Coordinates of C-alpha atoms in Angstrom, one line a residue:
M865 CA 42.8 75.4 101.8
A866 CA 40.5 77.6 103.8
A867 CA 40.7 77.7 107.5
S868 CA 37.9 75.8 109.3
A869 CA 35.2 77.8 111.2
G870 CA 36.2 78.7 114.7
T871 CA 39.9 78.2 114.1
A872 CA 42.0 81.4 114.5
A873 CA 44.3 82.0 111.5
A874 CA 48.0 82.2 112.4
P875 CA 49.3 85.8 112.3
R876 CA 51.3 86.5 109.2
R877 CA 54.7 88.0 109.7
V878 CA 55.3 91.1 107.7
R879 CA 58.8 92.4 107.4
A880 CA 59.3 96.1 106.7
R881 CA 61.7 96.8 103.9
P882 CA 62.9 100.4 103.5
P883 CA 62.4 101.9 100.0
G884 CA 65.4 101.3 97.7
A885 CA 66.5 98.2 99.7
W886 CA 66.7 94.6 98.7
I887 CA 67.1 91.5 100.9
V888 CA 69.2 88.7 99.6
R889 CA 68.8 85.4 101.4
A890 CA 70.8 82.3 101.3
R891 CA 68.4 79.8 102.9
A892 CA 71.0 77.0 102.9
W893 CA 73.2 78.9 105.4
D894 CA 70.3 80.8 107.0
V895 CA 72.0 84.1 106.1
S896 CA 70.5 87.3 104.7
L897 CA 72.0 90.4 103.3
R898 CA 70.4 93.8 102.9
L899 CA 71.4 95.9 99.9
D900 CA 70.6 99.6 99.9
A901 CA 70.5 101.3 96.6
P902 CA 72.2 104.5 97.7
A903 CA 75.0 102.6 99.5
L904 CA 75.4 100.4 96.4
T905 CA 75.7 103.4 94.1
V906 CA 78.1 105.3 96.3
G907 CA 80.1 102.1 97.0
T908 CA 80.4 101.4 93.2
A909 CA 81.6 105.0 92.6
M910 CA 84.1 104.7 95.4
A911 CA 85.4 101.4 94.1
A912 CA 85.9 103.0 90.6
L913 CA 87.7 106.0 92.1
A914 CA 89.9 103.7 94.2
A915 CA 90.8 101.7 91.0
A916 CA 91.6 105.0 89.2
A917 CA 93.7 106.3 92.1
L918 CA 95.6 103.0 92.2
V919 CA 96.5 103.3 88.5
L920 CA 97.3 107.0 88.9
S921 CA 99.6 106.1 91.8
L922 CA 101.4 103.5 89.8
T923 CA 102.1 106.0 87.0
M924 CA 103.8 108.5 89.2
G925 CA 107.5 108.5 90.4
D926 CA 111.0 109.1 89.2
F927 CA 110.3 107.0 86.2
P928 CA 106.9 108.1 84.9
V929 CA 104.8 105.4 83.2
E930 CA 101.8 105.9 80.9
P931 CA 98.5 104.7 82.3
R932 CA 98.0 102.2 79.4
E933 CA 101.5 100.7 80.2
V934 CA 100.4 100.3 83.8
V935 CA 97.3 98.5 82.7
R936 CA 99.3 96.3 80.4
A937 CA 101.8 95.5 83.2
L938 CA 99.0 94.6 85.6
T939 CA 97.3 92.3 83.0
G940 CA 100.6 90.7 81.9
G941 CA 100.5 92.3 78.5
T942 CA 103.6 94.5 78.5
A943 CA 106.8 93.4 76.7
D944 CA 109.1 95.8 78.5
P945 CA 110.7 94.1 81.5
M946 CA 111.7 97.4 83.0
V947 CA 108.2 98.7 83.1
N948 CA 107.0 95.4 84.5
H949 CA 109.6 95.5 87.2
I950 CA 108.8 99.1 88.2
V951 CA 105.0 98.8 88.2
V952 CA 104.6 95.2 89.6
Q953 CA 107.6 94.7 91.8
M954 CA 108.4 98.3 93.1
R955 CA 105.2 100.3 93.1
L956 CA 102.3 97.9 93.3
P957 CA 103.0 96.5 96.8
R958 CA 103.1 100.0 98.2
A959 CA 99.9 101.1 96.4
L960 CA 98.0 98.0 97.5
T961 CA 99.2 98.5 101.1
A962 CA 98.0 102.1 100.9
A963 CA 94.6 101.1 99.7
G964 CA 94.3 98.4 102.4
V965 CA 95.4 100.7 105.2
G966 CA 92.9 103.4 104.0
A967 CA 90.1 100.9 103.8
A968 CA 90.8 99.5 107.3
L969 CA 91.1 102.9 108.9
A970 CA 87.9 104.2 107.3
M971 CA 85.9 101.2 108.4
S972 CA 87.2 101.6 111.9
G973 CA 86.2 105.2 112.0
M974 CA 82.7 104.4 110.6
L975 CA 82.0 101.8 113.2
L976 CA 83.2 104.0 116.1
Q977 CA 81.3 107.1 114.9
R978 CA 78.1 105.1 114.5
L979 CA 78.6 103.4 117.8
A980 CA 79.2 106.6 119.8
H981 CA 76.8 108.8 117.8
N982 CA 79.5 111.4 117.4
P983 CA 81.3 112.5 114.2
L984 CA 84.4 113.4 116.1
V985 CA 85.1 109.8 117.3
S986 CA 87.9 108.1 115.4
P987 CA 90.7 105.8 116.5
D988 CA 93.3 108.6 116.3
V989 CA 91.2 111.1 118.2
I990 CA 90.1 108.8 121.1
G991 CA 93.5 107.2 121.7
I992 CA 93.3 103.8 120.1
N993 CA 96.1 104.7 117.7
A994 CA 98.1 106.2 120.6
G995 CA 97.9 102.9 122.4
A996 CA 99.2 101.1 119.4
A997 CA 102.0 103.7 119.0
A998 CA 103.0 103.4 122.7
A999 CA 103.1 99.6 122.5
A1000 CA 105.0 99.7 119.2
T1001 CA 107.5 102.2 120.6
A1002 CA 108.1 99.9 123.6
A1003 CA 108.8 97.1 121.2
I1004 CA 111.3 99.2 119.3
A1005 CA 113.0 101.1 122.1
V1006 CA 112.9 98.6 124.9
L1007 CA 113.0 95.2 123.2
G1008 CA 114.6 96.1 119.8
G1009 CA 111.8 94.1 118.2
T1010 CA 111.5 92.9 114.7
A1011 CA 108.8 94.2 112.3
L1012 CA 106.5 91.3 113.3
Q1013 CA 107.0 91.9 117.0
V1014 CA 106.3 95.6 116.5
A1015 CA 103.1 94.7 114.6
G1016 CA 102.0 92.4 117.4
F1017 CA 102.7 94.9 120.1
A1018 CA 100.7 97.6 118.1
L1019 CA 97.8 95.2 117.9
G1020 CA 97.9 94.4 121.6
G1021 CA 98.2 98.1 122.6
A1022 CA 95.3 99.2 120.4
V1023 CA 93.0 96.4 121.7
A1024 CA 93.9 97.1 125.3
T1025 CA 93.3 100.8 124.9
A1026 CA 89.9 100.1 123.3
V1027 CA 88.9 97.9 126.2
L1028 CA 90.1 100.4 128.8
L1029 CA 88.2 103.2 127.1
Y1030 CA 85.0 101.1 127.0
L1031 CA 85.2 100.3 130.7
L1032 CA 85.9 104.0 131.6
A1033 CA 83.2 105.4 129.4
Y1034 CA 80.4 102.9 130.1
Q1035 CA 77.8 104.3 132.4
R1036 CA 74.4 102.9 131.5
G1037 CA 75.5 103.1 127.9
V1038 CA 78.4 104.8 126.1
S1039 CA 78.1 108.6 125.6
G1040 CA 79.9 109.9 122.5
N1041 CA 81.0 113.1 124.3
R1042 CA 82.3 111.1 127.3
L1043 CA 84.2 108.8 125.0
V1044 CA 85.8 111.7 123.2
L1045 CA 86.9 113.4 126.4
L1046 CA 88.2 110.2 127.9
G1047 CA 89.9 109.4 124.7
I1048 CA 91.7 112.7 124.5
G1049 CA 92.9 112.3 128.1
V1050 CA 94.1 108.7 127.5
S1051 CA 95.7 109.8 124.2
A1052 CA 97.6 112.6 126.0
V1053 CA 98.9 110.1 128.7
L1054 CA 100.0 107.5 126.1
G1055 CA 101.6 110.3 124.0
S1056 CA 103.7 111.3 127.0
V1057 CA 104.7 107.7 127.6
T1058 CA 105.8 107.4 124.0
S1059 CA 107.8 110.6 124.1
Y1060 CA 109.5 109.5 127.3
M1061 CA 110.6 106.2 125.7
I1062 CA 112.0 108.0 122.7
T1063 CA 114.0 110.4 124.8
R1064 CA 115.5 107.5 126.8
A1065 CA 116.5 105.5 123.6
D1066 CA 119.8 105.8 121.7
I1067 CA 119.8 107.9 118.5
D1068 CA 119.4 105.0 116.1
T1069 CA 116.5 103.5 118.0
A1070 CA 114.9 106.9 118.5
Q1071 CA 115.2 107.6 114.7
R1072 CA 113.6 104.2 113.9
A1073 CA 110.7 104.9 116.3
T1074 CA 110.2 108.4 115.1
V1075 CA 109.9 107.3 111.4
W1076 CA 107.4 104.6 112.4
L1077 CA 105.4 107.1 114.5
T1078 CA 105.1 109.5 111.5
G1079 CA 103.1 107.0 109.5
S1080 CA 104.9 105.9 106.3
L1081 CA 104.4 103.6 103.4
A1082 CA 108.0 103.6 102.2
N1083 CA 109.6 100.2 101.5
R1084 CA 106.4 98.3 101.9
D1085 CA 106.5 94.9 100.3
W1086 CA 104.2 91.9 99.6
A1087 CA 104.5 90.8 103.3
H1088 CA 102.7 94.0 104.3
V1089 CA 100.1 93.5 101.5
A1090 CA 99.4 90.0 102.9
T1091 CA 99.1 91.3 106.4
I1092 CA 96.5 94.0 105.6
A1093 CA 94.7 91.8 103.2
A1094 CA 94.3 89.0 105.8
A1095 CA 93.0 91.6 108.3
L1096 CA 90.4 92.9 105.9
A1097 CA 89.4 89.4 104.9
V1098 CA 88.7 88.4 108.6
L1099 CA 87.3 91.7 110.0
T1100 CA 85.2 93.0 107.1
P1101 CA 82.6 90.1 107.3
L1102 CA 82.5 90.6 111.1
A1103 CA 81.8 94.3 110.6
L1104 CA 79.1 93.6 108.0
G1105 CA 77.5 91.0 110.3
L1106 CA 77.4 93.4 113.2
S1107 CA 76.0 96.3 111.2
R1108 CA 72.4 95.1 111.9
Q1109 CA 73.1 95.4 115.7
L1110 CA 74.6 98.8 114.9
R1111 CA 71.3 99.9 113.5
L1112 CA 69.5 98.7 116.7
L1113 CA 72.0 100.5 118.9
Q1114 CA 71.4 103.8 117.2
L1115 CA 67.8 103.6 118.4
G1116 CA 69.0 103.7 122.1
D1117 CA 69.8 100.9 124.5
D1118 CA 66.3 100.4 125.9
L1119 CA 64.6 100.2 122.5
A1120 CA 67.4 97.9 121.2
V1121 CA 66.9 95.5 124.1
A1122 CA 63.1 95.6 123.5
L1123 CA 63.6 94.7 119.8
G1124 CA 65.8 91.7 120.8
G1125 CA 69.2 93.3 120.5
R1126 CA 72.1 92.0 122.6
V1127 CA 73.4 95.4 123.5
R1128 CA 76.5 94.7 125.6
L1129 CA 77.7 91.9 123.4
A1130 CA 77.1 93.9 120.2
R1131 CA 78.8 97.0 121.5
G1132 CA 81.8 95.0 122.7
G1133 CA 82.1 93.2 119.3
L1134 CA 81.8 96.4 117.4
L1135 CA 84.4 98.1 119.5
L1136 CA 86.9 95.3 119.2
T1137 CA 86.3 95.0 115.5
A1138 CA 87.0 98.7 115.0
A1139 CA 90.1 98.4 117.2
G1140 CA 91.3 95.5 115.1
F1141 CA 90.9 97.4 111.9
S1142 CA 92.8 100.4 113.3
A1143 CA 95.5 98.3 115.1
L1144 CA 96.4 96.2 112.0
A1145 CA 96.5 99.3 109.7
T1146 CA 98.7 101.1 112.2
A1147 CA 100.9 98.0 112.6
V1148 CA 101.5 98.0 108.8
A1149 CA 102.0 101.7 108.1
G1150 CA 102.2 103.5 111.5
P1151 CA 99.7 106.0 112.7
V1152 CA 98.2 107.6 109.5
A1153 CA 96.2 110.5 110.9
F1154 CA 92.7 111.7 110.1
V1155 CA 91.7 109.1 107.5
A1156 CA 89.5 107.4 110.0
L1157 CA 87.9 110.7 110.8
A1158 CA 87.4 112.2 107.3
A1159 CA 86.4 109.2 105.2
P1160 CA 83.3 108.2 107.2
Q1161 CA 82.1 111.8 107.2
I1162 CA 82.4 112.1 103.5
V1163 CA 80.4 108.9 102.9
R1164 CA 77.7 109.8 105.5
R1165 CA 77.1 113.1 103.7
L1166 CA 76.9 111.4 100.3
L1167 CA 74.4 108.8 101.7
A1168 CA 72.5 111.4 103.8
E1169 CA 72.4 108.9 106.7
R1170 CA 70.2 106.4 104.6
A1171 CA 72.6 103.5 105.2
V1172 CA 75.5 102.5 107.5
G1173 CA 77.9 102.6 104.5
I1174 CA 80.8 100.4 105.8
L1175 CA 82.0 99.3 102.3
P1176 CA 81.6 102.8 100.7
A1177 CA 83.7 104.2 103.6
A1178 CA 86.3 101.6 102.9
G1179 CA 86.5 102.8 99.2
C1180 CA 86.7 106.4 100.3
G1181 CA 89.5 105.6 102.7
A1182 CA 91.5 103.8 100.0
V1183 CA 91.1 106.8 97.7
L1184 CA 92.3 109.3 100.4
V1185 CA 95.4 107.3 101.3
L1186 CA 96.4 106.4 97.7
L1187 CA 96.2 110.1 96.6
S1188 CA 97.9 111.3 99.8
D1189 CA 100.8 108.9 99.3
A1190 CA 101.1 109.8 95.6
L1191 CA 101.3 113.5 96.7
A1192 CA 103.8 112.6 99.5
R1193 CA 106.1 110.8 97.0
T1194 CA 106.0 113.3 94.1
G1195 CA 104.6 116.6 95.2
F1196 CA 107.4 118.1 97.3
G1197 CA 110.4 118.4 95.0
G1198 CA 113.1 115.8 95.2
G1199 CA 112.3 114.7 98.8
E1200 CA 109.6 112.3 99.9
L1201 CA 107.4 112.9 102.9
P1202 CA 105.7 110.3 105.0
V1203 CA 102.1 109.8 104.1
G1204 CA 101.1 110.6 107.7
V1205 CA 102.4 114.2 107.3
V1206 CA 100.2 114.8 104.2
T1207 CA 97.1 113.3 105.8
G1208 CA 97.8 115.4 108.9
I1209 CA 98.1 118.6 106.8
L1210 CA 94.9 117.9 104.9
G1211 CA 93.0 116.4 107.9
A1212 CA 93.6 119.0 110.6
P1213 CA 91.5 121.8 108.9
Y1214 CA 88.7 119.2 108.4
L1215 CA 88.7 118.5 112.1
L1216 CA 88.5 122.2 112.9
Y1217 CA 85.6 122.5 110.4
L1218 CA 83.8 119.6 112.2
L1219 CA 84.4 121.3 115.6
A1220 CA 83.1 124.7 114.4
R1221 CA 80.1 123.1 112.8
S1222 CA 79.3 121.1 116.0
N1223 CA 79.5 124.3 118.0
R1224 CA 77.2 126.1 115.6
T1225 CA 74.7 123.2 115.8
R1226 CA 74.6 123.3 119.6
G1227 CA 74.3 127.1 119.6

């Protein structure tokens, strides 16, 4: 029906949609989801690589298993009870824990780097993991805590450290450089506290704390799989839901407020979500270094900054930890190394590369 003369037509709302993006809406729940073609492509590739790394990890060990036997064991098609026991009962819980820990650390790093606009920000660089480690060491050395208590203390220590960093760094917004410098200082203090508690503990307790602090996936069982799976199930929808606010925050606080963004609430929610990912991953496996730093950087370069890339980063983190754990188990003769040692050896040069690249960019 045509509008009558003299009546102003209502303005039509036009929503801009970036090229290569689709908006999926569920009107019944008033929920919409934006799908970016580059992120979908990279995410699919990372998921395929993670699945391949999982199968490869299950083939490796003192009793090598053919990939087709692994697939049969996973699908219930093998008739060999020994292969089924080795693959499903002995190796699969560890591999699934590795994948979950890698995914959680990578999503934590992606959120923090996007939030602070700084590629050097990650939970192990700015002290969130150090807070979890100090609290977990207190649970081990002072209280003689159980595995569940250690996990709870690690979660509390990481969240408390994240809140402290946010309060210290906030000054009309959060500067990435200020967050890094404060985080390095807080990490050094918490590291000293952790070392002091270890030196005051008896030899058995100190050994237990040291093994935990190295970051290891040895002896992980289905309880650890359930813990990290529950963490991912709760926190991943939160991270995806807050990603829209993350895009607004990248425009600057003033413009984000002008566009209707709730800056302080969004920033606090993103920081706590990132801390939750890191804390629960650390509670399950100990502090596994550099995954939260490297995985988001790899994905951001693949996407060329065209999408936030939370889920592709999760896939990349899973690949890194699965391959690092397989190398730690089988790549050093008869002995097994903690996975945190391998990620540290591989990640430290990458951090030096980022620092050198950052200096060249500023120069």
